[in-house]
Amino acid sequence: MIVLSLKAARANANLTLIEASKILSINKDTLSRYERNSSHIPRSISLKMQELYQIPEKNLFFGDITEFHKKKQKHIQTMIQENEF
């Protein structure tokens, strides 16, 4: 299953930070903060993002972006190790 960060989902929707923040009715700084750490994002904003980006919740990463990158790196390392045998 493919999981995207909120920033990647926005970029895939061809939206700038400013464009998306206007559509979501939030400040661009707030959206930027959510893209770095969406652990406490309001459910209403989460639902708007899913609709705007046209990506279901199961395919969006909600949490601290550093954890997203750690999980992604661990997954890549696992795939490499599995292919070595």
PDB file of C-alpha atoms in Angstrom:
ATOM      1  CA  MET A   1       0.000   0.000   0.000  1.00  0.00           C
ATOM      2  CA  ILE A   2       1.259   3.439  -0.910  1.00  0.00           C
ATOM      3  CA  VAL A   3       1.228   6.050   1.840  1.00  0.00           C
ATOM      4  CA  LEU A   4       1.975   9.690   1.131  1.00  0.00           C
ATOM      5  CA  SER A   5       2.978  12.512   3.400  1.00  0.00           C
ATOM      6  CA  LEU A   6       0.559  15.432   3.452  1.00  0.00           C
ATOM      7  CA  LYS A   7       3.088  17.569   1.596  1.00  0.00           C
ATOM      8  CA  ALA A   8       3.495  14.936  -1.130  1.00  0.00           C
ATOM      9  CA  ALA A   9      -0.282  14.568  -1.422  1.00  0.00           C
ATOM     10  CA  ARG A  10      -0.629  18.334  -1.850  1.00  0.00           C
ATOM     11  CA  ALA A  11       2.135  18.417  -4.456  1.00  0.00           C
ATOM     12  CA  ASN A  12       0.534  15.502  -6.337  1.00  0.00           C
ATOM     13  CA  ALA A  13      -2.682  17.531  -6.427  1.00  0.00           C
ATOM     14  CA  ASN A  14      -0.664  20.321  -8.086  1.00  0.00           C
ATOM     15  CA  LEU A  15      -1.420  22.765  -5.284  1.00  0.00           C
ATOM     16  CA  THR A  16       0.928  25.230  -3.671  1.00  0.00           C
ATOM     17  CA  LEU A  17       0.946  25.705   0.075  1.00  0.00           C
ATOM     18  CA  ILE A  18      -0.908  28.989  -0.340  1.00  0.00           C
ATOM     19  CA  GLU A  19      -3.522  27.558  -2.729  1.00  0.00           C
ATOM     20  CA  ALA A  20      -4.261  24.574  -0.501  1.00  0.00           C
ATOM     21  CA  SER A  21      -4.404  26.674   2.662  1.00  0.00           C
ATOM     22  CA  LYS A  22      -6.962  29.004   1.063  1.00  0.00           C
ATOM     23  CA  ILE A  23      -9.154  26.101  -0.039  1.00  0.00           C
ATOM     24  CA  LEU A  24      -8.858  24.496   3.406  1.00  0.00           C
ATOM     25  CA  SER A  25      -9.610  27.871   5.047  1.00  0.00           C
ATOM     26  CA  ILE A  26      -6.509  27.759   7.228  1.00  0.00           C
ATOM     27  CA  ASN A  27      -3.378  29.888   7.443  1.00  0.00           C
ATOM     28  CA  LYS A  28      -0.457  28.783   5.254  1.00  0.00           C
ATOM     29  CA  ASP A  29       1.723  28.537   8.371  1.00  0.00           C
ATOM     30  CA  THR A  30      -0.825  26.199   9.946  1.00  0.00           C
ATOM     31  CA  LEU A  31      -0.819  23.983   6.863  1.00  0.00           C
ATOM     32  CA  SER A  32       2.975  23.973   6.840  1.00  0.00           C
ATOM     33  CA  ARG A  33       2.946  22.934  10.509  1.00  0.00           C
ATOM     34  CA  TYR A  34       0.454  20.124   9.766  1.00  0.00           C
ATOM     35  CA  GLU A  35       2.698  18.918   6.938  1.00  0.00           C
ATOM     36  CA  ARG A  36       5.554  18.602   9.442  1.00  0.00           C
ATOM     37  CA  ASN A  37       3.484  17.100  12.239  1.00  0.00           C
ATOM     38  CA  SER A  38      -0.189  16.261  11.856  1.00  0.00           C
ATOM     39  CA  SER A  39      -0.476  14.296  15.091  1.00  0.00           C
ATOM     40  CA  HIS A  40      -3.125  16.688  16.412  1.00  0.00           C
ATOM     41  CA  ILE A  41      -4.810  17.778  13.201  1.00  0.00           C
ATOM     42  CA  PRO A  42      -8.546  18.447  13.593  1.00  0.00           C
ATOM     43  CA  ARG A  43     -10.689  15.724  12.023  1.00  0.00           C
ATOM     44  CA  SER A  44     -12.526  18.327   9.944  1.00  0.00           C
ATOM     45  CA  ILE A  45      -9.243  19.430   8.311  1.00  0.00           C
ATOM     46  CA  SER A  46      -8.205  15.826   7.752  1.00  0.00           C
ATOM     47  CA  LEU A  47     -11.453  15.136   5.929  1.00  0.00           C
ATOM     48  CA  LYS A  48     -11.097  18.284   3.820  1.00  0.00           C
ATOM     49  CA  MET A  49      -7.562  17.253   2.861  1.00  0.00           C
ATOM     50  CA  GLN A  50      -8.704  13.799   1.801  1.00  0.00           C
ATOM     51  CA  GLU A  51     -11.334  15.346  -0.432  1.00  0.00           C
ATOM     52  CA  LEU A  52      -9.081  18.105  -1.797  1.00  0.00           C
ATOM     53  CA  TYR A  53      -6.139  15.800  -2.504  1.00  0.00           C
ATOM     54  CA  GLN A  54      -8.452  12.969  -3.628  1.00  0.00           C
ATOM     55  CA  ILE A  55      -6.632  10.455  -1.485  1.00  0.00           C
ATOM     56  CA  PRO A  56      -8.297   8.208   1.117  1.00  0.00           C
ATOM     57  CA  GLU A  57      -7.232   8.408   4.742  1.00  0.00           C
ATOM     58  CA  LYS A  58      -5.528   5.004   4.627  1.00  0.00           C
ATOM     59  CA  ASN A  59      -3.115   6.387   2.020  1.00  0.00           C
ATOM     60  CA  LEU A  60      -2.188   9.545   3.942  1.00  0.00           C
ATOM     61  CA  PHE A  61       0.387   9.666   6.702  1.00  0.00           C
ATOM     62  CA  PHE A  62      -0.753  11.521   9.808  1.00  0.00           C
ATOM     63  CA  GLY A  63       1.929  12.120  12.406  1.00  0.00           C
ATOM     64  CA  ASP A  64       5.447  13.499  12.742  1.00  0.00           C
ATOM     65  CA  ILE A  65       7.145  13.633   9.332  1.00  0.00           C
ATOM     66  CA  THR A  66      10.430  12.425  10.843  1.00  0.00           C
ATOM     67  CA  GLU A  67       8.648   9.185  11.818  1.00  0.00           C
ATOM     68  CA  PHE A  68       7.338   8.883   8.260  1.00  0.00           C
ATOM     69  CA  HIS A  69      10.871   9.128   6.882  1.00  0.00           C
ATOM     70  CA  LYS A  70      12.202   6.642   9.454  1.00  0.00           C
ATOM     71  CA  LYS A  71       9.505   4.110   8.527  1.00  0.00           C
ATOM     72  CA  LYS A  72      10.135   4.655   4.832  1.00  0.00           C
ATOM     73  CA  GLN A  73      13.878   4.147   5.267  1.00  0.00           C
ATOM     74  CA  LYS A  74      13.315   0.995   7.343  1.00  0.00           C
ATOM     75  CA  HIS A  75      10.974  -0.374   4.661  1.00  0.00           C
ATOM     76  CA  ILE A  76      13.576   0.285   1.951  1.00  0.00           C
ATOM     77  CA  GLN A  77      16.293  -1.445   4.003  1.00  0.00           C
ATOM     78  CA  THR A  78      14.027  -4.452   4.541  1.00  0.00           C
ATOM     79  CA  MET A  79      13.330  -4.686   0.824  1.00  0.00           C
ATOM     80  CA  ILE A  80      17.049  -4.538   0.045  1.00  0.00           C
ATOM     81  CA  GLN A  81      17.848  -7.262   2.583  1.00  0.00           C
ATOM     82  CA  GLU A  82      15.102  -9.527   1.266  1.00  0.00           C
ATOM     83  CA  ASN A  83      16.416  -9.218  -2.280  1.00  0.00           C
ATOM     84  CA  GLU A  84      19.982 -10.127  -1.236  1.00  0.00           C
ATOM     85  CA  PHE A  85      19.006 -13.711  -0.394  1.00  0.00           C
TER      86      PHE A  85
END
